[in-house]
PDB file of C-alpha atoms in Angstrom:
ATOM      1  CA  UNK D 508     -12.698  40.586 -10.405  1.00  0.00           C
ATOM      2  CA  UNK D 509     -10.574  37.256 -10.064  1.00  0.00           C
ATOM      3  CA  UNK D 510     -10.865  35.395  -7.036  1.00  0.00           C
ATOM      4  CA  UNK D 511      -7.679  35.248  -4.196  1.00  0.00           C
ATOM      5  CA  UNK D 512      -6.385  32.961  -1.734  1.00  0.00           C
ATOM      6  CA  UNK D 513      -3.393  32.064  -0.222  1.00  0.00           C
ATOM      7  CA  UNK D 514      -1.892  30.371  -3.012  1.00  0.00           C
ATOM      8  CA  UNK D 515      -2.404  32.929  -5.188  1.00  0.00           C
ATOM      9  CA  UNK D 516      -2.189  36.035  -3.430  1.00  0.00           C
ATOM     10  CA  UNK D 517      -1.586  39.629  -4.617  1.00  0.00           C
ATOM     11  CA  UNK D 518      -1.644  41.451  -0.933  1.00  0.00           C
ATOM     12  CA  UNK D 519      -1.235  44.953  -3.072  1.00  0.00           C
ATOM     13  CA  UNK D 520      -4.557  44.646  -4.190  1.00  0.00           C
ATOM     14  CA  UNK D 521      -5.522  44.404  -0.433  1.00  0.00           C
ATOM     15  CA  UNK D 522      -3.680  47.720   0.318  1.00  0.00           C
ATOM     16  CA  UNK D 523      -5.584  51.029   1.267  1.00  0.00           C
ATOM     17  CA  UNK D 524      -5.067  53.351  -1.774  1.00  0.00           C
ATOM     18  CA  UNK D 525      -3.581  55.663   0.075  1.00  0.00           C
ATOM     19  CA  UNK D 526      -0.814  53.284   1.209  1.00  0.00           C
ATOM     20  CA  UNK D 527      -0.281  51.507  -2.224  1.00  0.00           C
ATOM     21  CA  UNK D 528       2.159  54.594  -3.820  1.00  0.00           C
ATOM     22  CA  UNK D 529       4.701  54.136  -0.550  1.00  0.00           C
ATOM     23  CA  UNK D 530       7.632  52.065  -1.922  1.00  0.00           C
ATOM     24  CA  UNK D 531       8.364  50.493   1.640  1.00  0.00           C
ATOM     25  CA  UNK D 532       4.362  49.224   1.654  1.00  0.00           C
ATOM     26  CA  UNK D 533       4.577  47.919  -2.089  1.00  0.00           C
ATOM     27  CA  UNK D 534       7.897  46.209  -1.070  1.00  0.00           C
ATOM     28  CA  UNK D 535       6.597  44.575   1.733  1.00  0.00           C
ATOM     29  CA  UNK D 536       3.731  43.198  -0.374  1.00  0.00           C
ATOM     30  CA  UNK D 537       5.345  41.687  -2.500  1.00  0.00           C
ATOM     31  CA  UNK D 538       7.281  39.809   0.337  1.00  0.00           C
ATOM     32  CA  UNK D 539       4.249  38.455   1.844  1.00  0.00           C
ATOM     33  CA  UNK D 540       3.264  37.408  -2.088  1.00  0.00           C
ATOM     34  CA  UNK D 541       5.904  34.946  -1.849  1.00  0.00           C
ATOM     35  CA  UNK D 542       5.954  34.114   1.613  1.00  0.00           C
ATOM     36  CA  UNK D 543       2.410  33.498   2.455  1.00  0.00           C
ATOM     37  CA  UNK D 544       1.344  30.715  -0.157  1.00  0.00           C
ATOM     38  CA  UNK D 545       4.780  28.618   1.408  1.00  0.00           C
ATOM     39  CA  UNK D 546       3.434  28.557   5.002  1.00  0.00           C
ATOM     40  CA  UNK D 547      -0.263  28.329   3.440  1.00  0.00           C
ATOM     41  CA  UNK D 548       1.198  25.239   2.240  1.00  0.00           C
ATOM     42  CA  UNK D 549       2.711  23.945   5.244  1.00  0.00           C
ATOM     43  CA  UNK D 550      -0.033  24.787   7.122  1.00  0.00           C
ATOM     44  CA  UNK D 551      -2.217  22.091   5.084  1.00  0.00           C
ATOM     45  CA  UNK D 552       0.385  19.732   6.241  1.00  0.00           C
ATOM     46  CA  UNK D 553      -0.977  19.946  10.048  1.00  0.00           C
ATOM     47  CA  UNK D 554      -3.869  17.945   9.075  1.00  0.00           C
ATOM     48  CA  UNK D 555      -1.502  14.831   9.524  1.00  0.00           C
ATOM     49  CA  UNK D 556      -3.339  12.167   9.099  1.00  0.00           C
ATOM     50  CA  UNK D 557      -5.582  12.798   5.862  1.00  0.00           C
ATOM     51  CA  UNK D 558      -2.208  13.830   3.644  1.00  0.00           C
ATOM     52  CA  UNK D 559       0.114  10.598   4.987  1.00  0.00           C
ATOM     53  CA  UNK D 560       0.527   9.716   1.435  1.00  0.00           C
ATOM     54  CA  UNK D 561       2.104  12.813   0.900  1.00  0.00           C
ATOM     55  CA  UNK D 562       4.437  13.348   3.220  1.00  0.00           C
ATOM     56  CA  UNK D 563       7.869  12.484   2.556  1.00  0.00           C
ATOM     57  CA  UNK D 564      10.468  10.274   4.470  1.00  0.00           C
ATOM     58  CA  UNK D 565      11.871  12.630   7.063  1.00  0.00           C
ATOM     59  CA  UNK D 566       8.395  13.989   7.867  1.00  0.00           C
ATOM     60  CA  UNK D 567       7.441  10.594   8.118  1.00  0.00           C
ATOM     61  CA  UNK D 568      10.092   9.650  10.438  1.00  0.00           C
ATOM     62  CA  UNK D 569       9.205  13.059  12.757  1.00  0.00           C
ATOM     63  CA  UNK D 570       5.616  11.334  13.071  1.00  0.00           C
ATOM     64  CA  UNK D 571       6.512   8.310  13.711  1.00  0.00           C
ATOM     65  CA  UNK D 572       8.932   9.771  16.673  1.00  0.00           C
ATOM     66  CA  UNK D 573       6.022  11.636  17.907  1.00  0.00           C
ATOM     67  CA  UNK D 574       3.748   9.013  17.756  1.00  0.00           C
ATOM     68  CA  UNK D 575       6.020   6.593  19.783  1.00  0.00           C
ATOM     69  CA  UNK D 576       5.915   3.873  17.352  1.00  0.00           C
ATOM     70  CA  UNK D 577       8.555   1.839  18.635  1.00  0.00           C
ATOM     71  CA  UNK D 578       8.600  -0.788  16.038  1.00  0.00           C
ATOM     72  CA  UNK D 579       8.873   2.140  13.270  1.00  0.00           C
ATOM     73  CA  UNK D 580      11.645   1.212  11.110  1.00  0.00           C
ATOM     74  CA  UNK D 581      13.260   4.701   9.343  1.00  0.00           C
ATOM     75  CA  UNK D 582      15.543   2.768   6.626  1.00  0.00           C
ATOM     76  CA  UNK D 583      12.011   1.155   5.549  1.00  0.00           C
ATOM     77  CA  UNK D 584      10.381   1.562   2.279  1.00  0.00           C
ATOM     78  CA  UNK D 585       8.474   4.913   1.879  1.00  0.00           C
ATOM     79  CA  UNK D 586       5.079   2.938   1.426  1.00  0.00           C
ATOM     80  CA  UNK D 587       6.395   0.390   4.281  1.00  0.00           C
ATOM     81  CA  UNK D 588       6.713   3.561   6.742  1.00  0.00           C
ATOM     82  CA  UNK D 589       3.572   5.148   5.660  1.00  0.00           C
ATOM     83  CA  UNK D 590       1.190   2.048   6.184  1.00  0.00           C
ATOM     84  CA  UNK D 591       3.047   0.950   9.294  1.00  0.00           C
ATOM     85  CA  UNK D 592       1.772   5.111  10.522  1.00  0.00           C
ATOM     86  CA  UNK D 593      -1.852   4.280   9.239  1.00  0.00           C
ATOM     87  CA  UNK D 594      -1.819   1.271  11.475  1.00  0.00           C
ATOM     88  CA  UNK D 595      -0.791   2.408  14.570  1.00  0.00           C
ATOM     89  CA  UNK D 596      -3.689   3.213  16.279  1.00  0.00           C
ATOM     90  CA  UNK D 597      -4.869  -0.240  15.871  1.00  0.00           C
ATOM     91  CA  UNK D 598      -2.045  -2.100  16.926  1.00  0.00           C
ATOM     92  CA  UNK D 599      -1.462  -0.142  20.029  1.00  0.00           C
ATOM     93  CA  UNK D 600      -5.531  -0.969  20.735  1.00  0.00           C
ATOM     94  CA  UNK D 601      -4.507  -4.618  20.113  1.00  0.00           C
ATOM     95  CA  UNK D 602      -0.376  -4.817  21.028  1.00  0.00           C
ATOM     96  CA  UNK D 603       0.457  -8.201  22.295  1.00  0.00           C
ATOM     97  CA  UNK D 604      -1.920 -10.415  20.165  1.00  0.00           C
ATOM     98  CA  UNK D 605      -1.588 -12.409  17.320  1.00  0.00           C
ATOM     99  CA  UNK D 606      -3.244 -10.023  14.952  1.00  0.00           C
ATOM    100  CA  UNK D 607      -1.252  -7.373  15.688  1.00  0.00           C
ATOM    101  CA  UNK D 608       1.792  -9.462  15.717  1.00  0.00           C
ATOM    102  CA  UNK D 609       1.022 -10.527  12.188  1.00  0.00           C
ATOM    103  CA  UNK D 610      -0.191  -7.424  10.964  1.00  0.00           C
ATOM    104  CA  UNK D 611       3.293  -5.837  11.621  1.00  0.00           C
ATOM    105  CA  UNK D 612       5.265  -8.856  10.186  1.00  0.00           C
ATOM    106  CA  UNK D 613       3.213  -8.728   7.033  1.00  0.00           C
ATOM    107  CA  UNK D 614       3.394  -5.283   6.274  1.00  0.00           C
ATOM    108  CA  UNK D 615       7.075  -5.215   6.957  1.00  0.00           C
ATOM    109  CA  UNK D 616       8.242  -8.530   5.216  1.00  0.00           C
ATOM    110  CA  UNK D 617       5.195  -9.050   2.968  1.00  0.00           C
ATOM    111  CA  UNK D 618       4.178 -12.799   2.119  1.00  0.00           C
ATOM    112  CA  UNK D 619       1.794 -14.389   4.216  1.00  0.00           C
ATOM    113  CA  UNK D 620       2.547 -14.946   8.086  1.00  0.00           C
ATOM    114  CA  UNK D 621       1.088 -16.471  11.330  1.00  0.00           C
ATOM    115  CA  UNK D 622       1.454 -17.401  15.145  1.00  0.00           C
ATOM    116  CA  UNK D 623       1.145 -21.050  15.855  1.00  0.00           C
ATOM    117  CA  UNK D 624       0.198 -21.015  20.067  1.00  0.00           C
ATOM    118  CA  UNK D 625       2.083 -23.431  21.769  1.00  0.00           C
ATOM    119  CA  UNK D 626      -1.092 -25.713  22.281  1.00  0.00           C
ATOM    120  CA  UNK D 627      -1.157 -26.495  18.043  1.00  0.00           C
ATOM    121  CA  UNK D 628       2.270 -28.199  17.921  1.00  0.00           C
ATOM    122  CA  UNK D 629       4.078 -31.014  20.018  1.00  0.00           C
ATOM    123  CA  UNK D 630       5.726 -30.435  22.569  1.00  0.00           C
ATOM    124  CA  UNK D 631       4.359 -26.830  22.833  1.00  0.00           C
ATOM    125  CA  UNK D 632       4.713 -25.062  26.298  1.00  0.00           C
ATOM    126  CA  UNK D 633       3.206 -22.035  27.392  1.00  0.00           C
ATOM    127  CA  UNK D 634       4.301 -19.010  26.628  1.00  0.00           C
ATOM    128  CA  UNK D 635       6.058 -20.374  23.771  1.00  0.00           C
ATOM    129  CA  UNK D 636       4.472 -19.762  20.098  1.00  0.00           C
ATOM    130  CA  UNK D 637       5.744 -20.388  16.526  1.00  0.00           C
ATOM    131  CA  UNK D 638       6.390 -17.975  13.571  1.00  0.00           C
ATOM    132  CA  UNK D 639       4.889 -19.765  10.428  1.00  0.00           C
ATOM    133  CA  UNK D 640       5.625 -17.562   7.108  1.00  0.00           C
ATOM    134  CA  UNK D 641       6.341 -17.974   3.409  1.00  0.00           C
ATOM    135  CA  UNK D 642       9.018 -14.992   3.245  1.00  0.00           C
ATOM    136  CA  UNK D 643      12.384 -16.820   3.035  1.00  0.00           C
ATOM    137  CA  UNK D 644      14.486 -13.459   3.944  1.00  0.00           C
ATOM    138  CA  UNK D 645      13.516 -14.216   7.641  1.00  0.00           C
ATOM    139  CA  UNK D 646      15.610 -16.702   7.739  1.00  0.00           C
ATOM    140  CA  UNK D 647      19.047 -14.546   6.099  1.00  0.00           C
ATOM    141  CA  UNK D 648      19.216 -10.610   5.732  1.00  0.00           C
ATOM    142  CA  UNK D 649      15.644  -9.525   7.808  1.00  0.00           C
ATOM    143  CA  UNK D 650      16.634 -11.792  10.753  1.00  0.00           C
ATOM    144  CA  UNK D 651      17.779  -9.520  12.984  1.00  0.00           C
ATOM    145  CA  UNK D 652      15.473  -7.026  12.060  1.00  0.00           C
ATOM    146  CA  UNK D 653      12.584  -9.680  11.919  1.00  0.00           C
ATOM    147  CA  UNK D 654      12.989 -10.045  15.955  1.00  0.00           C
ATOM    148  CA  UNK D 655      13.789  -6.299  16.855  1.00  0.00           C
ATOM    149  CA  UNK D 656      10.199  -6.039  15.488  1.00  0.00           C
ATOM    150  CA  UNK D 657       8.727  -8.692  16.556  1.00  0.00           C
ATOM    151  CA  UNK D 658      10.391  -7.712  20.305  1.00  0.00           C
ATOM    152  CA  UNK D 659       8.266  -4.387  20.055  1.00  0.00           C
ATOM    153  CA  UNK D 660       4.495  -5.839  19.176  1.00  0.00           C
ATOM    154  CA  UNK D 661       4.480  -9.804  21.115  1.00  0.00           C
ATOM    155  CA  UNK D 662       3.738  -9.990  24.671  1.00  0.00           C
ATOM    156  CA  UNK D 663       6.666  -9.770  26.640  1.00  0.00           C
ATOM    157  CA  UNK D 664       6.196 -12.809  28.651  1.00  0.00           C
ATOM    158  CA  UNK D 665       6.023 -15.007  25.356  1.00  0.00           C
ATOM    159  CA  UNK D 666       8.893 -16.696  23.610  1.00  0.00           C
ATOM    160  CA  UNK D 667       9.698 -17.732  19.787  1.00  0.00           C
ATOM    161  CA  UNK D 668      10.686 -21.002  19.607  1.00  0.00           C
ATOM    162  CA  UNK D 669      11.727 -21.030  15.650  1.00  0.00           C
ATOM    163  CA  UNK D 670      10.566 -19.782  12.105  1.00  0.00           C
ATOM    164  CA  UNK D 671       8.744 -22.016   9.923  1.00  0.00           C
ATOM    165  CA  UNK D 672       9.247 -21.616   6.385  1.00  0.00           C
ATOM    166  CA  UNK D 673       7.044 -22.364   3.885  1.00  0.00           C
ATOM    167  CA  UNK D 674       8.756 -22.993   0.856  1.00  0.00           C
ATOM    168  CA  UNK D 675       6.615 -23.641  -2.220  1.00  0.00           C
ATOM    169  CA  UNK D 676       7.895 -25.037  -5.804  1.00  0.00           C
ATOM    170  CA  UNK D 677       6.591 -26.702  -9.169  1.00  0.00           C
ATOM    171  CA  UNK D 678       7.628 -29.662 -10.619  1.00  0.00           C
ATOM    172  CA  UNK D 679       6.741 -32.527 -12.631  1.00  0.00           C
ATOM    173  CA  UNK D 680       5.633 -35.794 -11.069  1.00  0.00           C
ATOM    174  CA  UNK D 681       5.289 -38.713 -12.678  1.00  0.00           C
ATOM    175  CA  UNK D 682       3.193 -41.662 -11.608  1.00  0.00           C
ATOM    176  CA  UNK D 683       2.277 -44.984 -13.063  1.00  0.00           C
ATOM    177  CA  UNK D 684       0.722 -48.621 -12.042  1.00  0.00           C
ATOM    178  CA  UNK D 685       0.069 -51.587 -13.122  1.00  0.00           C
ATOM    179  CA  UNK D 686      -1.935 -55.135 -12.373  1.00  0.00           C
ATOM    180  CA  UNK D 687      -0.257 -58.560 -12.801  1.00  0.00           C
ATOM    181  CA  UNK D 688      -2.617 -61.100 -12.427  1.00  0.00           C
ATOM    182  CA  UNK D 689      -2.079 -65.223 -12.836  1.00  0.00           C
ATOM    183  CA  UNK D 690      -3.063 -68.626 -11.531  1.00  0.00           C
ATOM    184  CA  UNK D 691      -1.137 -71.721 -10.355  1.00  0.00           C
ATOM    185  CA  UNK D 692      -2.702 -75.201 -10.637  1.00  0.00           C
ATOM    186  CA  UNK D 693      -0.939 -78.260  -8.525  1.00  0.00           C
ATOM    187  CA  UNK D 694      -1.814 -81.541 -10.350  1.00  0.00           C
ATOM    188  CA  UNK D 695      -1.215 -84.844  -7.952  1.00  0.00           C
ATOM    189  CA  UNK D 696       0.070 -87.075 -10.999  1.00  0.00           C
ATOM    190  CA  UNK D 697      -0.174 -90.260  -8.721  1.00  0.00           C
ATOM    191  CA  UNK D 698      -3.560 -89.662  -7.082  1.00  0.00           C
ATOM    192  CA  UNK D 699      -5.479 -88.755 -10.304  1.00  0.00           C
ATOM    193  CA  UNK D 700      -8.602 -88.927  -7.488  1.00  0.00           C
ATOM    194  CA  UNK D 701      -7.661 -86.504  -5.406  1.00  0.00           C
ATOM    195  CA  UNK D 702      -6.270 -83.069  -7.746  1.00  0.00           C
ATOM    196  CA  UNK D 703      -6.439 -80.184  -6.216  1.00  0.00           C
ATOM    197  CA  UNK D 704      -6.491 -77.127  -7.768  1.00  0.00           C
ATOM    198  CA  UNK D 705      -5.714 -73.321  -5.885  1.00  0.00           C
ATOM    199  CA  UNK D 706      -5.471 -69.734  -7.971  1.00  0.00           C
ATOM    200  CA  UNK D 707      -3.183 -67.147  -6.354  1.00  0.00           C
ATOM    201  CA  UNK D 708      -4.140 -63.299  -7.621  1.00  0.00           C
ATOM    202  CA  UNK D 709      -1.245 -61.091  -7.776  1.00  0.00           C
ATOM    203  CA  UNK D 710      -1.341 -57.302  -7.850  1.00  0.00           C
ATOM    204  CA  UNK D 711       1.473 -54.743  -8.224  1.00  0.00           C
ATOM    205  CA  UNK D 712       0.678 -50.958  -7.525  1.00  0.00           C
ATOM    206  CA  UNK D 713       3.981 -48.887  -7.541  1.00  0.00           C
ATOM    207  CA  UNK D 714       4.648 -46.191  -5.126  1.00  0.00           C
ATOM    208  CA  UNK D 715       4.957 -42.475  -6.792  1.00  0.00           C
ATOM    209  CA  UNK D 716       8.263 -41.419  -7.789  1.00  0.00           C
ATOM    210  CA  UNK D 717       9.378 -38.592  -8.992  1.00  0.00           C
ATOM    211  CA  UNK D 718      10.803 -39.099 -12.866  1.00  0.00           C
ATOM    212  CA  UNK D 719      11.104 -43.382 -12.452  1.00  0.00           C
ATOM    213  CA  UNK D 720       9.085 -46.090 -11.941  1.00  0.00           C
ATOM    214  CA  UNK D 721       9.050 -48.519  -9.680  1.00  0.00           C
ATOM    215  CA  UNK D 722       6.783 -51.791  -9.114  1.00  0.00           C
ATOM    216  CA  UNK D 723       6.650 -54.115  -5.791  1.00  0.00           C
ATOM    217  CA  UNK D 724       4.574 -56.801  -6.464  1.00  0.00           C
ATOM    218  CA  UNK D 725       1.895 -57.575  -4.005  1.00  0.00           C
ATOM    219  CA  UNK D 726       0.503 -61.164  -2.807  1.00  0.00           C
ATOM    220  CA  UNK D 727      -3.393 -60.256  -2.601  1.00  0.00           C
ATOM    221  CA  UNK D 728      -3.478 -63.912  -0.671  1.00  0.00           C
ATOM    222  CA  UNK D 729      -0.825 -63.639   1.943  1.00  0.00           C
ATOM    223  CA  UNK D 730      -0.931 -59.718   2.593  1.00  0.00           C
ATOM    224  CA  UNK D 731       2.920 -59.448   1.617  1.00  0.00           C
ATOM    225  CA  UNK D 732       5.503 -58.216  -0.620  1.00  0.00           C
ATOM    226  CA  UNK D 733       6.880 -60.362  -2.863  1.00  0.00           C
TER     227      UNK D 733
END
């Protein structure tokens, strides 16, 4: 005898004999054969948490609603809404500290992001903090949404002062020196007794440019320019 569960249910077979020859009672079975294995599979669905990556975007959204995650974004990426669900419990443990502030911006705007406190930079003033990031869309199209988030997870008593961008790029730099190096002798043609004779070094180390060279020359006697 093959095995039977909801998904693949033949409620006939379950049927007294007695009752299985009554057209209403065969009609009815068949009903429940189609019905039952669609709520089986909703059913499954009521175990939120363990099926999140299966859930689709309205369900998603209906979670999020009843989970009162205000900083829940419903016109984010699928994968953006489902990890932002997954870490809700522990940014409501931790809401209002730089962790959980980062965790969000991350996870929304990806790249790599962090709070400066207002006691790392100058002129730095409590409650004030800095937003230091390498996501360039901060700055243009996420803006506004940028601070409607950030409004939802930072304490409210503190107070973004600006964005730092971090911008990185690769080039070529080029880079070159060079020592000069000579001596000047003073002869005393009319005191053939008394010659003196001094040596001046010379040294010339160019600063770093970026495609040219250029080259100060340096008095290693006097400590100037030349």
């Amino acid at each position: 005898m093959s095995s039977m569960d909801l998904s693949t249910l033949d409620f006939a077979k379950l049927l007294p004999v007695w009752m299985r020859k009554d057209a209403a009672d065969t009609g009815l079975s068949q009903a429940l054969d189609v019905i039952i294995p669609f709520v089986a599979d909703a059913i499954k669905k009521l175990s939120t948490w363990d099926v999140l990556d299966s859930l689709n975007d309205a369900e998603l959204d209906e979670l999020a609603w009843e989970s009162n995650i205000t900083w829940y974004d419903s016109y984010a990426d699928i994968a953006i809404k489902r990890q932002t669900i997954k870490d809700a419990d522990r940014i409501f443990r931790t809401k209002g500290t730089p962790w959980a502030v980062q965790r969000v911006i991350n996870t929304y705007f990806g790249g790599e992001s962090s709070l400066l406190p207002w006691w790392e930079y100058a002129g730095g003033r409590f409650p004030h903090f800095k937003v230091v990031t390498t996501n360039a869309t901060l700055k243009y199209e996420n803006y506004k949404m940028f601070l409607a988030v950030l409004e939802e997870v930072k304490r409210q008593c503190a107070v973004l002062d600006t964005i730092l961008i971090l911008i990185k790029s690769q080039g070529m730099v080029y880079a070159g020196s060079c020592v000069r190096t000579g001596a000047v002798t003073i002869i005393h043609a009319y005191q053939p007794g008394n010659i003196q004779i001094s040596a001046k070094a010379y040294a010339a180390f160019p600063p770093v440019r970026s495609g040219q060279s250029t080259v100060i020359s340096y008095n290693a006697e006097q400590g100037k320019e030349l």
